Coordinates of C-alpha atoms in Angstrom, one line a residue:
M1 CA 114.0 138.7 94.5
K2 CA 116.1 141.9 94.1
F3 CA 119.5 142.1 92.5
Q4 CA 121.8 144.9 93.5
L5 CA 125.1 145.9 91.9
L6 CA 127.4 147.1 94.7
T7 CA 129.9 149.9 94.3
E8 CA 133.6 149.8 95.1
K9 CA 133.0 151.6 98.3
N10 CA 130.4 149.2 99.6
R11 CA 131.6 145.9 98.0
H12 CA 132.1 144.6 101.5
K13 CA 128.6 145.6 102.6
K14 CA 127.2 143.5 105.5
T15 CA 125.6 140.3 104.2
D16 CA 124.0 137.1 105.6
C17 CA 126.0 135.0 103.1
L18 CA 129.1 135.4 101.0
I19 CA 129.4 132.9 98.2
V20 CA 133.0 131.9 97.5
N21 CA 134.2 129.7 94.6
V22 CA 137.1 127.6 95.7
L23 CA 139.2 125.7 93.2
D24 CA 140.5 122.2 93.9
D25 CA 143.9 123.5 94.7
G26 CA 142.5 125.5 97.6
S27 CA 142.8 128.9 96.0
L28 CA 140.0 131.4 95.7
A29 CA 138.7 131.9 92.1
D30 CA 138.1 135.6 92.8
T31 CA 141.6 137.0 93.5
T32 CA 140.0 140.2 95.1
L33 CA 138.6 138.1 97.9
K34 CA 142.1 136.9 98.8
A35 CA 142.7 140.4 100.3
V36 CA 139.8 140.0 102.7
A37 CA 141.4 138.8 106.0
G38 CA 140.0 135.6 107.2
I39 CA 138.4 134.0 104.1
Q40 CA 141.5 132.0 103.0
T41 CA 142.1 131.0 106.6
V42 CA 138.6 129.5 106.9
V43 CA 138.9 127.8 103.5
D44 CA 142.2 126.2 104.5
K45 CA 140.8 125.0 107.8
V46 CA 137.8 123.4 106.2
R47 CA 139.9 121.7 103.5
K48 CA 142.3 120.4 106.2
S49 CA 139.4 118.9 108.1
G50 CA 138.4 116.9 105.0
D51 CA 134.9 118.3 104.9
F52 CA 135.5 120.2 101.6
S53 CA 137.9 119.6 98.8
G54 CA 136.9 122.0 96.1
K55 CA 135.6 119.4 93.8
L56 CA 133.3 120.8 91.1
A57 CA 129.8 121.7 92.4
E58 CA 130.7 120.6 96.0
T59 CA 129.2 122.8 98.7
A60 CA 129.8 123.7 102.3
V61 CA 128.1 126.3 104.5
I62 CA 130.4 127.8 107.3
S63 CA 129.0 129.9 110.1
L64 CA 131.2 132.8 111.1
T65 CA 131.5 134.5 114.5
D66 CA 134.4 136.9 113.8
D67 CA 134.4 140.3 112.2
L68 CA 134.1 139.3 108.6
F69 CA 131.3 141.2 106.7
A70 CA 129.4 138.0 106.2
S71 CA 127.7 135.9 108.9
R72 CA 128.3 132.7 106.9
L73 CA 130.4 131.6 103.9
L74 CA 128.9 129.3 101.2
L75 CA 131.9 127.5 99.7
I76 CA 131.4 126.2 96.2
G77 CA 133.8 123.8 94.5
G78 CA 135.2 125.1 91.2
G79 CA 137.3 122.0 90.3
A80 CA 140.5 122.3 88.3
P81 CA 141.4 125.9 87.4
D82 CA 142.3 125.1 83.8
K83 CA 139.0 123.3 83.3
F84 CA 136.6 125.9 84.6
D85 CA 134.8 126.5 81.3
A86 CA 131.2 127.6 80.7
K87 CA 129.7 124.1 81.5
S88 CA 131.7 124.0 84.8
S89 CA 130.6 127.5 85.7
I90 CA 127.0 126.7 85.2
K91 CA 127.3 123.6 87.4
A92 CA 129.0 125.6 90.1
I93 CA 126.4 128.4 89.9
R94 CA 123.5 126.0 90.1
A95 CA 125.1 124.3 93.1
A96 CA 125.5 127.7 94.7
V97 CA 122.0 128.9 94.2
S98 CA 120.5 125.6 95.3
A99 CA 122.6 125.5 98.5
L100 CA 121.8 129.1 99.2
A101 CA 118.1 128.5 99.0
K102 CA 118.4 125.9 101.8
T103 CA 120.0 128.5 104.2
A104 CA 118.2 131.1 106.3
A105 CA 120.1 133.9 104.5
K106 CA 118.0 136.9 103.6
T107 CA 120.8 138.6 101.7
A108 CA 123.7 137.1 99.8
T109 CA 126.8 138.6 98.1
V110 CA 128.5 137.0 95.1
S111 CA 131.4 138.0 92.9
A112 CA 130.9 137.2 89.2
S113 CA 134.6 137.3 88.8
G114 CA 134.8 134.2 91.0
F115 CA 132.6 132.2 88.6
Q116 CA 133.9 133.6 85.3
P117 CA 134.8 130.7 83.0
T118 CA 137.9 130.6 80.8
D119 CA 135.8 130.8 77.6
R120 CA 133.3 133.6 78.5
E121 CA 133.3 137.3 79.3
I122 CA 132.3 138.7 82.7
D123 CA 128.9 140.0 81.4
W124 CA 128.0 136.4 80.5
T125 CA 128.8 135.3 84.1
I126 CA 126.7 138.1 85.7
T127 CA 123.7 137.3 83.5
R128 CA 124.0 133.6 84.3
L129 CA 124.2 134.2 88.0
V130 CA 121.1 136.3 88.0
Q131 CA 119.3 133.9 85.6
E132 CA 120.0 130.8 87.7
A133 CA 119.1 132.6 91.0
G134 CA 115.8 133.6 89.5
N135 CA 115.1 130.1 88.2
T136 CA 115.8 128.5 91.5
A137 CA 113.4 130.9 93.2
Y138 CA 110.5 129.8 90.9
Q139 CA 108.0 127.5 92.8
Y140 CA 104.8 126.1 91.4
D141 CA 101.8 126.2 93.8
R142 CA 98.9 127.5 91.6
T143 CA 96.9 124.3 92.1
K144 CA 98.0 123.3 95.6
S145 CA 95.9 124.0 98.7
K146 CA 99.1 124.7 100.6
K147 CA 101.1 127.4 99.0
A148 CA 104.8 127.4 98.8
T149 CA 106.8 128.8 101.6
P150 CA 108.2 132.2 100.5
A151 CA 111.9 132.2 99.9
K152 CA 113.9 133.6 102.7
L153 CA 116.4 135.2 100.3
T154 CA 115.2 138.6 99.2
T155 CA 118.4 140.3 97.9
V156 CA 121.4 139.2 95.9
Q157 CA 124.3 141.7 96.0
V158 CA 126.7 141.5 93.0
M159 CA 130.2 142.7 93.7
P160 CA 131.5 145.1 91.0
C161 CA 134.4 144.1 88.7
D162 CA 136.9 146.3 87.0
Q163 CA 136.8 144.4 83.8
M164 CA 133.9 146.3 82.3
P165 CA 132.0 149.6 82.8
R166 CA 129.4 149.7 85.5
K167 CA 126.6 150.4 83.0
A168 CA 127.4 147.2 81.1
Q169 CA 127.3 145.2 84.4
S170 CA 123.9 146.7 85.2
A171 CA 122.7 145.7 81.7
A172 CA 123.9 142.2 82.3
I173 CA 121.9 142.0 85.5
D174 CA 118.8 143.3 83.7
L175 CA 119.3 140.7 81.0
G176 CA 119.5 137.9 83.5
E177 CA 116.3 139.1 85.3
A178 CA 114.5 139.3 82.0
I179 CA 115.5 135.8 80.9
S180 CA 114.5 134.5 84.3
L181 CA 111.2 136.2 84.1
G182 CA 110.6 134.8 80.6
M183 CA 111.5 131.3 81.7
S184 CA 109.3 131.5 84.8
T185 CA 106.4 132.7 82.6
A186 CA 107.0 129.7 80.2
R187 CA 107.3 127.3 83.1
E188 CA 104.2 128.4 84.8
L189 CA 102.1 128.1 81.7
G190 CA 103.6 124.7 80.9
N191 CA 103.0 123.4 84.4
L192 CA 99.3 124.5 84.6
P193 CA 96.9 121.6 84.0
G194 CA 94.9 121.5 80.8
N195 CA 91.6 122.3 82.5
I196 CA 93.0 125.7 83.5
C197 CA 95.5 126.5 80.7
T198 CA 93.1 126.4 77.7
P199 CA 93.5 128.3 74.4
S200 CA 91.3 131.1 75.9
F201 CA 93.6 131.2 79.0
L202 CA 96.6 131.6 76.8
A203 CA 94.9 134.4 75.0
Q204 CA 94.0 136.1 78.3
T205 CA 97.5 135.7 79.6
A206 CA 98.8 137.5 76.5
T207 CA 96.2 140.2 76.8
E208 CA 97.2 140.9 80.4
M209 CA 100.8 141.1 79.3
G210 CA 99.8 143.6 76.7
L211 CA 98.2 145.8 79.3
K212 CA 101.3 145.7 81.4
Y213 CA 103.8 146.8 78.7
K214 CA 103.3 149.8 76.5
S215 CA 105.4 148.3 73.7
L216 CA 103.0 145.4 73.3
K217 CA 99.9 145.1 71.1
V218 CA 97.9 141.9 71.5
K219 CA 94.9 140.4 69.7
A220 CA 93.4 137.0 69.8
L221 CA 91.5 135.8 66.7
T222 CA 88.3 133.8 67.3
E223 CA 87.3 130.7 65.4
K224 CA 85.0 132.7 63.2
Q225 CA 87.8 135.1 62.3
M226 CA 90.0 132.2 61.5
E227 CA 87.3 130.7 59.3
R228 CA 87.1 133.9 57.3
L229 CA 90.9 133.7 56.8
G230 CA 90.6 130.1 55.6
M231 CA 92.5 128.5 58.4
G232 CA 90.9 125.1 57.9
S233 CA 94.0 123.2 59.0
L234 CA 94.3 124.9 62.4
L235 CA 90.6 124.8 63.0
S236 CA 90.4 121.0 62.2
V237 CA 92.5 120.2 65.3
G238 CA 90.0 121.7 67.7
H239 CA 86.9 120.3 66.2
G240 CA 86.5 117.6 68.8
S241 CA 86.8 119.9 71.8
K242 CA 84.3 122.3 73.4
E243 CA 87.3 124.7 73.9
E244 CA 87.5 127.2 71.1
S245 CA 90.8 127.5 69.3
R246 CA 92.6 130.8 69.2
L247 CA 95.3 132.5 67.1
I248 CA 97.1 134.9 69.4
V249 CA 99.2 137.7 68.0
I250 CA 101.6 139.7 70.2
E251 CA 103.4 142.6 68.6
H252 CA 106.4 144.4 70.2
K253 CA 107.0 147.8 68.7
G254 CA 110.5 148.7 69.8
A255 CA 112.2 150.0 66.6
K256 CA 112.3 153.7 66.0
S257 CA 110.7 153.2 62.6
T258 CA 107.2 151.7 62.8
T259 CA 107.7 150.4 59.3
E260 CA 110.8 148.4 60.1
K261 CA 110.2 144.7 59.4
P262 CA 109.9 142.5 62.4
Y263 CA 111.4 139.3 63.6
C264 CA 108.7 136.6 64.1
L265 CA 108.3 133.8 66.6
V266 CA 105.6 131.1 66.0
G267 CA 104.5 128.8 68.9
K268 CA 102.6 125.6 68.9
G269 CA 99.9 125.8 71.7
I270 CA 98.2 122.5 71.9
T271 CA 96.9 122.9 75.5
F272 CA 96.1 119.2 75.8
D273 CA 96.9 116.5 73.3
T274 CA 94.9 113.3 73.5
G275 CA 95.9 112.4 70.0
G276 CA 92.3 112.9 68.9
I277 CA 90.8 110.0 67.1
S278 CA 94.3 108.5 66.8
L279 CA 94.2 108.3 70.6
K280 CA 97.5 108.1 72.5
P281 CA 98.2 105.3 75.0
G282 CA 96.9 106.2 78.5
A283 CA 100.3 105.8 80.3
G284 CA 102.0 109.2 80.5
M285 CA 99.2 111.1 78.8
D286 CA 99.1 113.5 81.7
E287 CA 102.3 115.0 80.3
M288 CA 100.5 116.1 77.2
K289 CA 99.5 119.3 79.1
F290 CA 103.1 120.2 78.1
D291 CA 102.2 120.1 74.4
M292 CA 101.8 123.9 74.5
C293 CA 105.4 124.6 75.7
G294 CA 106.2 126.0 72.3
A295 CA 103.5 128.6 72.8
A296 CA 104.6 129.1 76.5
S297 CA 108.2 129.7 75.5
V298 CA 107.2 132.2 72.8
I299 CA 105.0 134.1 75.3
G300 CA 107.8 134.0 77.9
T301 CA 110.2 135.3 75.3
M302 CA 107.9 138.2 74.5
N303 CA 107.6 139.0 78.2
A304 CA 111.4 139.2 78.3
V305 CA 111.6 141.3 75.1
A306 CA 109.1 143.8 76.6
E307 CA 110.9 143.9 79.9
L308 CA 114.1 144.7 78.1
N309 CA 112.3 147.0 75.7
L310 CA 114.5 145.8 72.9
P311 CA 114.8 148.4 70.1
I312 CA 113.5 146.1 67.4
N313 CA 110.1 145.0 66.2
V314 CA 109.0 141.5 67.1
V315 CA 105.8 139.6 66.3
A316 CA 104.7 136.4 68.1
V317 CA 102.0 134.2 66.6
V318 CA 100.6 131.5 68.8
A319 CA 98.4 128.8 67.4
A320 CA 96.3 127.4 70.3
A321 CA 93.9 124.5 70.3
E322 CA 92.9 121.4 72.3
N323 CA 93.1 118.1 70.5
M324 CA 90.3 115.9 71.7
P325 CA 88.2 112.9 70.3
G326 CA 84.5 113.6 69.8
S327 CA 81.7 113.4 67.3
Q328 CA 83.0 116.5 65.5
A329 CA 86.6 115.5 65.6
T330 CA 88.7 115.3 62.5
K331 CA 89.1 111.6 61.4
P332 CA 92.1 109.9 59.8
G333 CA 91.6 110.2 56.0
D334 CA 89.9 113.6 56.2
V335 CA 91.2 116.3 53.9
V336 CA 91.4 119.9 55.2
T337 CA 92.3 123.1 53.4
S338 CA 95.0 125.3 54.9
M339 CA 95.1 129.1 54.8
S340 CA 97.7 128.9 52.0
G341 CA 95.2 127.0 49.9
K342 CA 97.1 123.7 50.0
T343 CA 95.0 120.7 50.9
I344 CA 96.2 118.2 53.6
E345 CA 95.3 114.6 54.0
V346 CA 95.2 113.9 57.8
L347 CA 96.5 110.4 58.0
N348 CA 97.1 110.7 61.8
T349 CA 95.2 113.1 64.0
D350 CA 98.1 112.8 66.6
A351 CA 100.3 114.7 64.1
E352 CA 98.3 117.8 64.9
G353 CA 101.0 120.3 65.8
R354 CA 102.1 120.8 62.2
L355 CA 98.4 121.3 61.3
V356 CA 98.1 124.4 63.6
L357 CA 101.6 125.6 62.8
C358 CA 101.2 125.7 59.0
D359 CA 98.4 128.2 59.2
A360 CA 100.2 130.2 61.8
L361 CA 103.3 130.3 59.5
T362 CA 101.1 131.4 56.6
Y363 CA 99.6 134.2 58.7
A364 CA 103.1 135.3 59.8
E365 CA 104.0 136.0 56.2
R366 CA 101.8 139.1 56.1
F367 CA 104.3 140.9 58.4
K368 CA 107.0 140.5 55.9
P369 CA 109.4 139.2 58.6
K370 CA 113.1 139.3 58.5
S371 CA 113.1 135.8 60.0
V372 CA 110.7 133.3 61.4
I373 CA 111.5 130.8 64.1
D374 CA 108.8 128.4 65.1
V375 CA 108.9 126.5 68.4
A376 CA 107.0 123.3 69.0
T377 CA 106.9 120.0 71.0
L378 CA 106.5 118.3 67.7
T379 CA 107.9 114.8 67.4
G380 CA 108.8 111.8 69.6
A381 CA 111.6 111.2 67.2
A382 CA 113.4 114.4 68.4
V383 CA 113.3 112.9 72.0
A384 CA 114.6 109.6 70.7
T385 CA 117.5 111.4 68.8
F386 CA 118.6 114.0 71.3
G387 CA 117.0 113.2 74.7
N388 CA 116.7 116.3 76.8
V389 CA 120.1 117.8 75.9
N390 CA 119.8 119.4 72.5
T391 CA 116.8 120.9 70.7
A392 CA 116.3 119.6 67.2
M393 CA 116.7 122.4 64.6
L394 CA 115.9 122.5 60.9
S395 CA 116.0 125.5 58.6
N396 CA 115.7 126.7 55.0
N397 CA 118.5 129.3 55.6
E398 CA 122.0 128.2 56.5
A399 CA 123.0 131.5 57.9
L400 CA 120.1 131.6 60.3
A401 CA 120.8 128.0 61.3
Q402 CA 124.4 128.7 62.0
E403 CA 123.6 131.8 64.0
L404 CA 121.1 129.8 66.2
F405 CA 123.6 127.0 66.7
A406 CA 126.4 129.5 67.8
L407 CA 124.1 131.4 70.1
G408 CA 122.8 128.1 71.6
Q409 CA 126.4 127.1 72.4
D410 CA 127.1 130.5 73.9
V411 CA 124.1 130.6 76.3
R412 CA 124.1 126.8 76.8
D413 CA 120.6 126.4 75.5
T414 CA 121.9 124.2 72.7
V415 CA 120.4 123.2 69.4
W416 CA 121.6 120.7 66.8
Q417 CA 120.8 120.9 63.1
L418 CA 119.2 118.1 61.1
P419 CA 119.1 117.9 57.3
L420 CA 116.1 119.2 55.3
D421 CA 117.0 117.5 52.0
D422 CA 114.5 117.5 49.2
E423 CA 114.7 113.7 49.0
Y424 CA 112.6 113.5 52.2
Q425 CA 109.7 115.5 50.7
S426 CA 108.3 112.6 48.7
L427 CA 107.5 110.8 51.9
L428 CA 104.7 113.3 52.3
D429 CA 103.0 112.5 49.0
S430 CA 99.3 111.9 49.1
N431 CA 96.9 110.3 46.5
F432 CA 94.0 112.5 47.7
A433 CA 95.5 115.9 48.7
D434 CA 98.5 118.1 48.0
I435 CA 100.3 116.8 51.0
A436 CA 99.9 114.2 53.8
N437 CA 100.4 115.2 57.4
I438 CA 102.8 112.3 58.2
G439 CA 105.7 110.7 56.3
G440 CA 105.8 107.2 57.8
P441 CA 107.8 105.7 60.6
R442 CA 111.3 106.9 59.5
A443 CA 112.9 110.3 59.9
G444 CA 109.9 111.6 61.8
T445 CA 111.5 114.9 63.0
I446 CA 112.7 115.6 59.5
T447 CA 109.5 114.9 57.6
A448 CA 107.6 117.0 60.2
A449 CA 109.9 119.9 59.3
C450 CA 109.5 119.1 55.6
F451 CA 105.8 119.5 56.0
L452 CA 106.3 122.9 57.6
S453 CA 108.8 124.0 55.0
R454 CA 106.0 123.9 52.4
F455 CA 104.5 126.9 54.1
T456 CA 107.8 128.9 54.6
E457 CA 109.0 129.4 51.0
N458 CA 108.8 133.2 51.2
F459 CA 110.9 133.9 54.2
N460 CA 114.0 132.8 56.2
W461 CA 112.8 130.2 58.6
A462 CA 114.1 127.9 61.4
H463 CA 112.1 125.2 63.2
L464 CA 112.9 124.2 66.8
D465 CA 111.5 120.9 67.9
I466 CA 111.6 121.1 71.7
A467 CA 109.8 117.8 72.4
G468 CA 112.8 116.6 74.4
T469 CA 113.9 119.8 76.0
A470 CA 110.7 121.5 77.0
W471 CA 110.0 119.5 80.2
N472 CA 111.4 116.9 82.5
S473 CA 109.7 113.7 83.5
G474 CA 109.9 111.6 86.6
A475 CA 110.6 113.1 90.1
Q476 CA 111.7 116.4 88.5
K477 CA 108.6 116.6 86.3
G478 CA 107.9 120.1 85.1
A479 CA 108.4 122.6 82.4
T480 CA 112.0 123.8 81.8
G481 CA 111.5 127.2 80.2
R482 CA 113.7 126.3 77.2
P483 CA 114.4 127.7 74.7
V484 CA 113.6 131.1 76.1
P485 CA 117.4 131.9 76.8
L486 CA 118.2 131.1 73.1
L487 CA 115.4 133.1 71.7
V488 CA 116.1 136.2 73.9
E489 CA 119.8 136.1 73.0
Y490 CA 118.9 135.8 69.3
L491 CA 116.6 138.8 69.5
K492 CA 119.0 140.8 71.6
R493 CA 121.8 140.3 69.1
Q494 CA 119.6 141.7 66.3
S495 CA 119.2 144.9 68.3
N496 CA 122.9 145.5 68.7

């Protein structure tokens, strides 16, 4: 799909579909469209018929036969004018792009001013329009014999606005395209089955990405290389599988100075999680292919970073393994030695994510990072606490935590902070090792982060537990691409 920023001269360029946001009082949200003869008349007629009221996210497609520059109008309900905030804007935009996809339109024109919420700037709206259009265009068909029907829509034309320079509007479009690309990358990796998306497949995906972008340098450590580094914790998770584990390192060199310290992302990449010897129940286990969504979101974010060519240095470290039962599998009660030298008593092999992440976090320290954010589908407790709305966040640095919270609110990829009090640390005590890998039935998300915090003492760190937000179950089953928008926004802000 192509996105084109129109000029003032061609803002009324011929289009198959003009998207119009109509408030519940019958007025057009974009005042510039009021000057286009015929649009308000059509809206008034449809409202009078009772087929459309302007209720938030309501839609109606109207075919036109007169001389308007559009062959159809797609009316979107904007609700009450004084309540059109960011949440309402997103609902209206999603309704618009979903309805648009069901039409035969090949081109569509939209005014970002018509969807601008009361609590955001116009560049936010442009980016969101592009992001949502791209997300709607994504279709999974990799493992289907019948491929998805190509979308009819090929071009979205964005009307210019006089609220900001044209260059800034173009940059907002580019940002939306990059975020959409990153989310599509993350969703595709998450949706692939475990027999295709293995640790080696993740490594190959990253390698191909490195060939595409000049700013990226990629390497994938083998098990022998990890053994030499002393990554006994990470390697213990994959002992029961024939699939070799990998540590994937993606470096984006965007800063003018090659010695500038990077920002670091760390992703959990358990490409399938049976639970190992601590076997999970069979019901719903198919969804454990999504246990690598932390890695997928980190790879997707690096794709967006490279596409935008952000002028900062960023390093992604992905710990990839398959957790299977087998004769060589780690057993409950086994003690393993991490790269840091700390020994770990594995009380439950289904708490494997923290075992791969702790070695990845230790490895990340060599880059002397400005900050480290790890992303992982780590605990069921996060799902029980936040459902699929908020990502659980814990951090050893309050400034970093507050920044991520604020940015999450801004881009509506929200996180909520949980405490990391020292009093929780004793729950990880072990009689036979330096630390146990679980802390009992209570405060599961917090004790998991407490475990990781033992390996993050030398840098500013935040942990994002996306177990509830990384994928949807049921009829809408599939990866969501979160928290790519949050991570991209965080990194973009560091480059300003």
